Short mmCIF file of C-alpha atoms in Angstrom, two decimals:
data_model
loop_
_atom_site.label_atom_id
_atom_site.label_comp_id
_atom_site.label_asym_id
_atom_site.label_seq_id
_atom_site.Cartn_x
_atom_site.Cartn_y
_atom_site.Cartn_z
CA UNK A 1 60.21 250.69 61.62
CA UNK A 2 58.99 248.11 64.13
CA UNK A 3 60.28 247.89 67.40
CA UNK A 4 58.58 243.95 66.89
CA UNK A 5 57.61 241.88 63.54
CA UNK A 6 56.39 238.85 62.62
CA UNK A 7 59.21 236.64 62.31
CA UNK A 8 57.41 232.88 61.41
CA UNK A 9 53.68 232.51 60.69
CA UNK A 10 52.08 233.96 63.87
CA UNK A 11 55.17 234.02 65.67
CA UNK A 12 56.26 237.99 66.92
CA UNK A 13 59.64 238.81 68.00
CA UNK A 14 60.50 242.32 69.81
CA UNK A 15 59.13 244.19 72.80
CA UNK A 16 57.52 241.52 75.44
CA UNK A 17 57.41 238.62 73.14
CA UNK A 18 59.23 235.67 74.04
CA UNK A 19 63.31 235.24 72.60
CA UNK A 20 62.69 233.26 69.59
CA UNK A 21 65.55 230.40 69.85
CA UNK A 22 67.03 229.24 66.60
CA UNK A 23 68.79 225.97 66.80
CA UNK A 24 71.61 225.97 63.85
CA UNK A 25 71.77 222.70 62.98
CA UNK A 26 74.01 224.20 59.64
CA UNK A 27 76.33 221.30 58.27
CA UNK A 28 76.29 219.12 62.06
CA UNK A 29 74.28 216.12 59.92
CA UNK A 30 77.86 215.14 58.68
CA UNK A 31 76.07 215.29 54.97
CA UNK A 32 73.20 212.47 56.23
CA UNK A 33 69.48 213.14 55.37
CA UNK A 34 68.56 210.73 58.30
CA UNK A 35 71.06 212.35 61.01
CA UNK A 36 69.69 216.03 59.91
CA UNK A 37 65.77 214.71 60.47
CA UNK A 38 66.92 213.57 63.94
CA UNK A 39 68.29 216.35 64.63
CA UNK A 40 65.01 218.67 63.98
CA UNK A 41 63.18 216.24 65.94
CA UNK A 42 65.35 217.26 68.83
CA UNK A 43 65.69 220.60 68.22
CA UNK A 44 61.89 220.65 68.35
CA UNK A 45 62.26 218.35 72.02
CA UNK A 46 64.30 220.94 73.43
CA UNK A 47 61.94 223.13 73.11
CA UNK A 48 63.77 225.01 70.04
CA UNK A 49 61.71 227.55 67.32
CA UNK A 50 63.65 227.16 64.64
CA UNK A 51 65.76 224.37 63.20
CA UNK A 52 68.17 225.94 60.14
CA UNK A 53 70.62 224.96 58.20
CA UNK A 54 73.12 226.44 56.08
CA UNK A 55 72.34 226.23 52.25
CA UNK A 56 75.09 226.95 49.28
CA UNK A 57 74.73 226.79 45.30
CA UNK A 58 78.50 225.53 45.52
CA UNK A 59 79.62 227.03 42.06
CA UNK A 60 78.03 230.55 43.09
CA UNK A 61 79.93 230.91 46.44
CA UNK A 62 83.47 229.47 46.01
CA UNK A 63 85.43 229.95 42.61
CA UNK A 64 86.82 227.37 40.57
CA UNK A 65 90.23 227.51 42.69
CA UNK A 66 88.96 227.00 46.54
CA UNK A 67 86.74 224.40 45.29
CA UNK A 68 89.66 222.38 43.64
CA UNK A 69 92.63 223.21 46.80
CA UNK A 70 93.16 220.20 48.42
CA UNK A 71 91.17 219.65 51.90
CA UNK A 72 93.65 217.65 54.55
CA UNK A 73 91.84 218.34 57.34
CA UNK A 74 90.87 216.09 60.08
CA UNK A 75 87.34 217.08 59.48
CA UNK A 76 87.31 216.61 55.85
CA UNK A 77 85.19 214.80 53.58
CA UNK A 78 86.73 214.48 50.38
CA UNK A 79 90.38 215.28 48.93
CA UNK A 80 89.46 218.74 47.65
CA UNK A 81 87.65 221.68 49.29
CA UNK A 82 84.96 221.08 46.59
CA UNK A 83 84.55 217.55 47.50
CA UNK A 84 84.45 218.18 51.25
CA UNK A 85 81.21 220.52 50.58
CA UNK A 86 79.50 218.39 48.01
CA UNK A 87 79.28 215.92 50.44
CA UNK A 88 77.69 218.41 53.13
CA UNK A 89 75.17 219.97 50.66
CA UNK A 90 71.55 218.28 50.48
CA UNK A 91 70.15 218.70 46.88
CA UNK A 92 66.67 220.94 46.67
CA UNK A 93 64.21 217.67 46.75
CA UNK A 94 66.34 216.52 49.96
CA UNK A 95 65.64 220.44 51.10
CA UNK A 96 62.03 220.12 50.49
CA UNK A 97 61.77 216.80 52.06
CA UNK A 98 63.96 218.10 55.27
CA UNK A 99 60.97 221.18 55.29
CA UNK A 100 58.10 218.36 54.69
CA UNK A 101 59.70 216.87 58.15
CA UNK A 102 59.93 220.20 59.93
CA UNK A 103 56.46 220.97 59.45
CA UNK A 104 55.56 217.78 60.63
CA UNK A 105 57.33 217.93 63.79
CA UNK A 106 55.97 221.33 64.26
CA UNK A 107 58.72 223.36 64.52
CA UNK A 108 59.74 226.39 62.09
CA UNK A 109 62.43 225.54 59.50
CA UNK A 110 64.66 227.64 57.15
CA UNK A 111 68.36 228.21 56.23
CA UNK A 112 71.12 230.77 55.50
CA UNK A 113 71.28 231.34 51.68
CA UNK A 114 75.27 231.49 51.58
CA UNK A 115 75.28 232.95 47.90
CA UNK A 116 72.72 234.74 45.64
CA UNK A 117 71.12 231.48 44.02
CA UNK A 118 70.82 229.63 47.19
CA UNK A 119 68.42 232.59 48.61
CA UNK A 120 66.67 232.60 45.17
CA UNK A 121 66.08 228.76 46.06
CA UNK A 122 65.12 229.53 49.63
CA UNK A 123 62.61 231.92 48.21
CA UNK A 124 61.45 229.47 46.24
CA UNK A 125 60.90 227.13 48.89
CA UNK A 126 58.80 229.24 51.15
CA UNK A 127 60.83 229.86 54.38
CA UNK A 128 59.89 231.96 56.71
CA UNK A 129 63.11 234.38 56.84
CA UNK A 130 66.06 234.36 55.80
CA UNK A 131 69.27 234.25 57.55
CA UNK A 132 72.08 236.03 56.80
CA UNK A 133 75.43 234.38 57.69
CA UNK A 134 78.21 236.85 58.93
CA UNK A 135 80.50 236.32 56.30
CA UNK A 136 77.88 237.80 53.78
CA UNK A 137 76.86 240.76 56.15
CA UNK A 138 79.45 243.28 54.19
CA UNK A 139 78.17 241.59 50.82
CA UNK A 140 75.87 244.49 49.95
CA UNK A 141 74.86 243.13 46.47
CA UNK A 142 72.99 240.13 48.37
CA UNK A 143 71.75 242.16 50.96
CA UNK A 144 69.97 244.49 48.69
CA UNK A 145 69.08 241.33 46.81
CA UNK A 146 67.83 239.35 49.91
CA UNK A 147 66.36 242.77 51.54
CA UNK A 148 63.95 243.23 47.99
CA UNK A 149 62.61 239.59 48.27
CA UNK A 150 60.32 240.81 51.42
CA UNK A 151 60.67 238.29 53.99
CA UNK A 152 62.18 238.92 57.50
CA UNK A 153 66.00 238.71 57.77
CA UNK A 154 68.09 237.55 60.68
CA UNK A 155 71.50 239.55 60.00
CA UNK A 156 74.51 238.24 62.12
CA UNK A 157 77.29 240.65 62.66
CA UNK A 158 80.77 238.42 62.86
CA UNK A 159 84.24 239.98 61.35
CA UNK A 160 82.36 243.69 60.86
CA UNK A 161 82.88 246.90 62.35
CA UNK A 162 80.34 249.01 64.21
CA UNK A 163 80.67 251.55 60.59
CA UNK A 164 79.73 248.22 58.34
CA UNK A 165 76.82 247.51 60.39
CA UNK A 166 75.54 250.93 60.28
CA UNK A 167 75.74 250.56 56.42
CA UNK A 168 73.83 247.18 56.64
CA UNK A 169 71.39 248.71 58.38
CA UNK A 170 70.33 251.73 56.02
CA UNK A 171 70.72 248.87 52.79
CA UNK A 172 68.32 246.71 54.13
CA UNK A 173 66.27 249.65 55.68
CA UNK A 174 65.55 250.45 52.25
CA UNK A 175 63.88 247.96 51.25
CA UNK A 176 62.72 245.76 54.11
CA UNK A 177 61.57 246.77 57.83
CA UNK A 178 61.24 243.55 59.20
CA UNK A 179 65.13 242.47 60.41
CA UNK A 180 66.60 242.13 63.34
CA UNK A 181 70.74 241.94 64.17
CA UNK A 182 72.56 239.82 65.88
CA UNK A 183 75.80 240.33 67.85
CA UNK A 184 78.50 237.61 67.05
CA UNK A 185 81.77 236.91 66.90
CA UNK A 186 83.26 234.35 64.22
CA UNK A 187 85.61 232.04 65.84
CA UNK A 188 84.50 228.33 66.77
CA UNK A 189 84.55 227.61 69.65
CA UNK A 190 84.51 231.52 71.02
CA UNK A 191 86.47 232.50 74.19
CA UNK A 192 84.61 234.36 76.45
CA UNK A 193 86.96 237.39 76.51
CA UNK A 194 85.84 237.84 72.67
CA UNK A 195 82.33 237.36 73.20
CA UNK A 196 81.70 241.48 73.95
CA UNK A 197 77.92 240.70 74.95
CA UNK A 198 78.14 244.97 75.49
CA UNK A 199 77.85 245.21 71.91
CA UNK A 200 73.91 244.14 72.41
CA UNK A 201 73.52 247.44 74.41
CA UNK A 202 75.57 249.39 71.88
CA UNK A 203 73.59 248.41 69.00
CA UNK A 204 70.19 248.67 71.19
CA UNK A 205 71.19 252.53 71.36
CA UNK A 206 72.40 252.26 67.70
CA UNK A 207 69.13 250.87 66.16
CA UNK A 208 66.64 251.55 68.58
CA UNK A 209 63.74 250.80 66.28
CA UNK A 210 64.78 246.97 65.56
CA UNK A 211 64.85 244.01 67.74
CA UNK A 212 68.56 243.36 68.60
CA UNK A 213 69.60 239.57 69.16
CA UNK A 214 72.55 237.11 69.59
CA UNK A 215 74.12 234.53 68.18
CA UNK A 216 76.58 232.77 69.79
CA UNK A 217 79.49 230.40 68.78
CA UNK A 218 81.00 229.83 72.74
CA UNK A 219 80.94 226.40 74.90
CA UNK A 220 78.03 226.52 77.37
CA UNK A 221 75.34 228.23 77.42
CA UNK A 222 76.03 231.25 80.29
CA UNK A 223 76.94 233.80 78.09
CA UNK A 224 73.77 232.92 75.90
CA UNK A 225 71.58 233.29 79.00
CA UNK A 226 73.32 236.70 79.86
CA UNK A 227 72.57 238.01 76.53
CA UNK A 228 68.56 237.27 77.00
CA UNK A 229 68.69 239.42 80.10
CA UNK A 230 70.41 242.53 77.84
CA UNK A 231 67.39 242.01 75.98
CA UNK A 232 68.17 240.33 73.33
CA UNK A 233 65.30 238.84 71.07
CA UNK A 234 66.41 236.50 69.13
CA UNK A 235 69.25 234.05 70.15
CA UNK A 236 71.15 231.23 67.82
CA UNK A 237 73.09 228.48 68.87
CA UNK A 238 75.14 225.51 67.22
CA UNK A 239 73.78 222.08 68.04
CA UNK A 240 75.18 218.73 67.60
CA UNK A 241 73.86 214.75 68.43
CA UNK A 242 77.61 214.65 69.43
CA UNK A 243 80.42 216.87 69.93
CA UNK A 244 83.14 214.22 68.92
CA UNK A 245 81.83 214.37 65.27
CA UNK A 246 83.87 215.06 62.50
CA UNK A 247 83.43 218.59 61.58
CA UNK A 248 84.38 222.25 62.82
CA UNK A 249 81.35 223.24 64.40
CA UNK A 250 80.57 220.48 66.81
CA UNK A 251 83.24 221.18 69.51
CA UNK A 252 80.82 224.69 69.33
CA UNK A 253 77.82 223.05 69.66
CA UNK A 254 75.36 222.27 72.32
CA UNK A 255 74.07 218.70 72.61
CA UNK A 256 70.32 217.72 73.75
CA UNK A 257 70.80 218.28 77.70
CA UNK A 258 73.06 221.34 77.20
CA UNK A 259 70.03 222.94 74.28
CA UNK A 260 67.16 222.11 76.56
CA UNK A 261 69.03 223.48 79.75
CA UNK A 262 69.27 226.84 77.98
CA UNK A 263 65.82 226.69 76.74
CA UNK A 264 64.59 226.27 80.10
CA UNK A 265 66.99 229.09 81.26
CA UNK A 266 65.96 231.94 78.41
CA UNK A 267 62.62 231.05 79.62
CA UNK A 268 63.14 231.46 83.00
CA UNK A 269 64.54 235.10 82.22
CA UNK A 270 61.75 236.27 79.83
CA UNK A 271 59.57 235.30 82.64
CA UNK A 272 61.62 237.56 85.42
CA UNK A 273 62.50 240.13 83.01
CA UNK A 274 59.11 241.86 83.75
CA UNK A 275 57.84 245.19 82.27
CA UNK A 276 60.03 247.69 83.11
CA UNK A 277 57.85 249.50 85.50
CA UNK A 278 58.67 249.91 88.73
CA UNK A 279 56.29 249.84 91.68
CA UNK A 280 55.05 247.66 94.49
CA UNK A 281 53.61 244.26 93.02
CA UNK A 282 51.14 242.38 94.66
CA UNK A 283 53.23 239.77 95.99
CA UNK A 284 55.10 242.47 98.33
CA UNK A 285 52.34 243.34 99.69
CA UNK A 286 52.88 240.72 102.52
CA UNK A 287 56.42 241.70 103.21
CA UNK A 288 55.09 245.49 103.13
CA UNK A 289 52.25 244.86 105.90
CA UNK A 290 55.18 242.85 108.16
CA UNK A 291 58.32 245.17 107.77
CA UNK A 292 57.43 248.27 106.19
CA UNK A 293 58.09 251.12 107.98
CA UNK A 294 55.75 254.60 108.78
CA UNK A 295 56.16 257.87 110.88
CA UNK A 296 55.97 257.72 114.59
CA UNK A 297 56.12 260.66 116.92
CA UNK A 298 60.04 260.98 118.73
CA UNK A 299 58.02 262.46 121.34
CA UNK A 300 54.76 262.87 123.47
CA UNK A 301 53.02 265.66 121.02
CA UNK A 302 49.97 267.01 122.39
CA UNK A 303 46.96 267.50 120.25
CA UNK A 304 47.08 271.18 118.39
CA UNK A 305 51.08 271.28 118.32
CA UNK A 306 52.60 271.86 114.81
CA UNK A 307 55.18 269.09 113.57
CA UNK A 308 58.55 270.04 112.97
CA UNK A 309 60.68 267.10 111.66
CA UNK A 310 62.59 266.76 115.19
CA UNK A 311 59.46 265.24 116.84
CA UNK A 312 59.05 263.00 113.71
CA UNK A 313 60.89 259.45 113.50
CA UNK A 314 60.70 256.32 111.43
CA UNK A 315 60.44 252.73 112.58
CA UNK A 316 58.02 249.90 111.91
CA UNK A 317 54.69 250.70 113.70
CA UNK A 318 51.47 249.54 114.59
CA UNK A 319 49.40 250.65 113.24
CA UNK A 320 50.53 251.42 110.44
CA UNK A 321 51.44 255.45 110.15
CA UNK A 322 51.59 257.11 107.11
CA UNK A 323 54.85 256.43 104.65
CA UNK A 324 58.17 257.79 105.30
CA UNK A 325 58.53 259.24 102.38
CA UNK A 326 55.67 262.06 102.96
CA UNK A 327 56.62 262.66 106.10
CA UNK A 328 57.92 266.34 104.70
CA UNK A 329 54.32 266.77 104.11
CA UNK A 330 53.49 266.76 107.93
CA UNK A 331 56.03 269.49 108.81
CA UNK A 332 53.80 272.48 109.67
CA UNK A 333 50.67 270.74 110.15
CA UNK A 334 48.84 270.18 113.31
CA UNK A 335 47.92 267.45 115.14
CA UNK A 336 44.36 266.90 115.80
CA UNK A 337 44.71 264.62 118.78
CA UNK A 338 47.48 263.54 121.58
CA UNK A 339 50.27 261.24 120.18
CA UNK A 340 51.76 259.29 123.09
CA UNK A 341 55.61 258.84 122.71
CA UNK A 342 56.67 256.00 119.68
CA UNK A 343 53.21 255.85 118.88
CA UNK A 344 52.18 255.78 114.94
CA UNK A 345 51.42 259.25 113.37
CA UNK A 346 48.42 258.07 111.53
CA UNK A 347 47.02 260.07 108.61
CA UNK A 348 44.11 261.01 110.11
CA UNK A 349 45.59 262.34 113.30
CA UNK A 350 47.51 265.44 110.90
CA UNK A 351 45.09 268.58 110.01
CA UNK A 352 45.80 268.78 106.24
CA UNK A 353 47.31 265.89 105.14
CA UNK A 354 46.60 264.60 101.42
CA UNK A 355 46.10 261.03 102.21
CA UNK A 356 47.38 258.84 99.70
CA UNK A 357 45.91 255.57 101.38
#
């Protein structure tokens, strides 16, 4: 399986490619076709990848009883349950006209299919992945289902066990290579104390072979930034044109300063994250030729006397003397040449000596 895939048409997410940065817009338009096109537009200003939204075939994900309980809420939209999601849920032309937008704008669009027949729509449509919400991640009917249709899958990981996710991973294995996981936990907004960003490294060991992401439900965007530097690939956050809004999420959510602050700051990171490997860079080199530090002689050594490591001592010289970390090398060489007292031990003054430069 790939350590990296092709998430969006010619975008790659995995080893040194940059953290793709999905801005869940989900139900935050308050059921408004005009307030959900703003809302891509500044997703896409931020500096976002993704806008998504959250996309249900009502009658296929709640049955006939939570649609019809009564909704009190101070963030409903109707008397019933039912009544509060019809009026969140854009029909399929209002999908394909919110896509039409998206494309326009130039920023990647899709959704999470929250029952079977909205991901058979979301097929339909053409998205680039699909996202899996957490509260279908145990639902292993859809995830074969969703797995089969071919296309990428972002799997969050909210309300299930390190033993569920291992499952997830083998059903979708199956059929589909290209998915990554997310860390989350469910629970809007998210105290940091529940956050456990040390799951990232957990499943990093646990799936080594797929890109390992975050998404994120918490105020700010700190804990976001910290899970970019564990390394992960992929990060989701709510967003909002105003946290006061009626509706659950937006007290979660990030507005435009707080999503183009964290853009700039996952950025930042993938920039000083590097490569992993360690040696002296070029810009050191300057700091190296002031301060580093090379062999000098403890004491007068006349030329044709054999170093043992009491005449040997370390301090910054001039010239430069060879490193201090060869200086076992010199013991039991000779020197060809008088070395005055604190004087360099240069590499060409030792009989033997494999010059490294």
């Amino acid at each position: 399986m790939p350590l990296k895939f092709e998430l969006c048409p010619g975008r790659m997410i995995g080893g040194s490619n940059p953290c793709f940065i999905i801005a869940e817009i989900g139900q935050n338009h308050q059921g408004d076709i005009e307030i959900a096109k703003k809302m891509i537009k500044m997703a896409k200003d931020c500096g976002a990848d993704c806008a998504k939204f959250q996309k249900s075939e009502l009658e296929y994900k709640f049955n006939k009883g939570a649609l019809e309980r009564p909704y009190t809420s101070k963030h409903s939209w109707g008397k019933t349950y039912g009544d509060h999601k019809r009026h969140l849920e854009f029909s399929h032309e209002q999908y394909r006209e919110l896509q039409k937008y998206a494309k326009e704008v130039g920023i990647f669009f899709t959704a999470s299919g929250m029952d079977e027949m909205a991901v058979e729509f979301l097929d339909e449509l053409d998205v680039p992945f699909f996202k899996v919400a957490s509260c279908d991640a145990n639902n292993f009917p859809y995830l074969e289902l969703t797995a089969k249709k071919g296309r990428p899958m972002v799997i969050s990981s909210g309300m299930q066990s390190m033993a569920t996710m291992r499952r997830v991973y083998q059903t979708v294995k199956e059929h589909n290579q290209n998915f990554t996981i997310l860390q989350c936990t469910s629970a809007y907004p998210l105290d940091p104390e529940d956050v456990n960003l040390c799951v990232i490294a957990e499943y990093q060991k646990e799936f080594p072979d797929i890109p390992i992401g975050y998404s994120g439900h918490e105020r700010g965007i700190s804990i976001t930034v910290a899970a970019v530097a564990m390394g992960a690939k992929v990060v989701e956050r709510h967003v909002t044109l105003d946290k006061s809004w009626k509706g659950n999420d937006h007290e979660a959510s990030l507005e435009p300063s707080e999503l183009t602050e964290l853009v700039r700051a996952i950025r930042l990171v993938g920039r000083a994250q590097g490569t992993g490997i360690k040696q002296m860079l070029p810009c050191e080199k300057a700091c190296h030729v002031k301060l580093g530090k090379s062999v000098v002689a403890k004491v007068a050594i006349p030329k044709g006397t054999v170093l043992s490591m009491d005449m040997l001592g370390v301090k910054v010289g001039e010239p430069r003397g060879v490193s201090p970390e060869d200086m076992g090398q010199l013991v039991g060489k000779a020197v060809t040449e008088d070395v005055e007292e604190d004087g360099s031990i240069t590499p060409r003054m030792v009989d033997g000596y494999n010059n490294k430069g």
